[in-house]
Structure formats: C-alpha cells, structure tokens
Amino acid sequence: DEMAPAVTAPAKARGRFHARRGSFIALHSGDAAAVWRELEAQVRLGFGGLACSAMWLALAGDLDGAGRLATTFPAGAAGCVRAARRG
C-alpha cells in the first residue's frame, strides 16, 4: 500500500493502481477474493478498465466471475493490450 497514490490523486490514477495490484495478486498469489477486492475499488473510483480485469480473475481461478465481468464490460483483449501500453 505504500506504493498507492495519495487519496487526493485523480481517480484514474488510483483506479489504475488497483488494476495493476489486481494483476499482481492474480499472477503471484492466485487469490481470487483479493482480485475481487481490487475490482470493487475500481468500481468505486469509476475506473474504466474493468473488462481487462476479467483475465486476472480467470487466472486466479474464478472463471464464472471472469465470464460475467467480460460479458458485462466487453472490451476485448486488444483493448486491454492497448490500455496496458498507455499505462
């Protein structure tokens, strides 16, 4: 959490932090519940990268949740790759 942007930082920066932390959690611990907590933070902040988080849920083992998220926020893998490159 020491790497988190300040609470006064723009919502987009804070949302991006939670998206990246969710990907890190999925890759390193596979804790689907923790990935969901990061998704919930993104929703609260109005962050637009939710569709990209579906792959992290799937990697963490929550295939049903990943499917629901991908269906609700369909961006496609290409959009997620472009967003990741923009940082």
PDB file of C-alpha atoms in Angstrom, residues 33-67:
ATOM      1  CA  ALA A  33     -11.127 -12.887  -3.429  1.00  0.00           C
ATOM      2  CA  ALA A  34      -8.287 -10.357  -3.278  1.00  0.00           C
ATOM      3  CA  VAL A  35      -8.580  -9.728  -7.030  1.00  0.00           C
ATOM      4  CA  TRP A  36     -12.303  -9.055  -6.500  1.00  0.00           C
ATOM      5  CA  ARG A  37     -11.469  -6.510  -3.772  1.00  0.00           C
ATOM      6  CA  GLU A  38      -9.285  -4.656  -6.257  1.00  0.00           C
ATOM      7  CA  LEU A  39     -12.118  -4.766  -8.807  1.00  0.00           C
ATOM      8  CA  GLU A  40     -14.526  -3.343  -6.251  1.00  0.00           C
ATOM      9  CA  ALA A  41     -12.110  -0.478  -5.608  1.00  0.00           C
ATOM     10  CA  GLN A  42     -12.005   0.198  -9.360  1.00  0.00           C
ATOM     11  CA  VAL A  43     -15.806   0.312  -9.477  1.00  0.00           C
ATOM     12  CA  ARG A  44     -15.952   2.749  -6.561  1.00  0.00           C
ATOM     13  CA  LEU A  45     -13.480   5.011  -8.371  1.00  0.00           C
ATOM     14  CA  GLY A  46     -15.297   4.778 -11.706  1.00  0.00           C
ATOM     15  CA  PHE A  47     -12.227   3.312 -13.392  1.00  0.00           C
ATOM     16  CA  GLY A  48     -12.868   2.265 -16.991  1.00  0.00           C
ATOM     17  CA  GLY A  49     -10.513  -0.714 -17.207  1.00  0.00           C
ATOM     18  CA  LEU A  50     -12.789  -3.300 -15.622  1.00  0.00           C
ATOM     19  CA  ALA A  51     -13.065  -5.530 -18.689  1.00  0.00           C
ATOM     20  CA  CYS A  52      -9.327  -6.060 -18.657  1.00  0.00           C
ATOM     21  CA  SER A  53      -9.516  -7.436 -15.135  1.00  0.00           C
ATOM     22  CA  ALA A  54     -11.565 -10.419 -16.316  1.00  0.00           C
ATOM     23  CA  MET A  55      -8.377 -12.178 -17.391  1.00  0.00           C
ATOM     24  CA  TRP A  56      -6.895 -11.721 -13.918  1.00  0.00           C
ATOM     25  CA  LEU A  57      -9.985 -13.257 -12.332  1.00  0.00           C
ATOM     26  CA  ALA A  58      -9.716 -16.209 -14.699  1.00  0.00           C
ATOM     27  CA  LEU A  59      -6.050 -16.634 -13.879  1.00  0.00           C
ATOM     28  CA  ALA A  60      -6.924 -16.603 -10.173  1.00  0.00           C
ATOM     29  CA  GLY A  61      -9.421 -19.408 -10.800  1.00  0.00           C
ATOM     30  CA  ASP A  62     -12.743 -17.555 -10.781  1.00  0.00           C
ATOM     31  CA  LEU A  63     -13.880 -18.492 -14.276  1.00  0.00           C
ATOM     32  CA  ASP A  64     -17.554 -17.751 -13.602  1.00  0.00           C
ATOM     33  CA  GLY A  65     -16.770 -14.282 -12.275  1.00  0.00           C
ATOM     34  CA  ALA A  66     -14.398 -13.641 -15.165  1.00  0.00           C
ATOM     35  CA  GLY A  67     -17.099 -14.631 -17.645  1.00  0.00           C
TER      36      GLY A  67
END
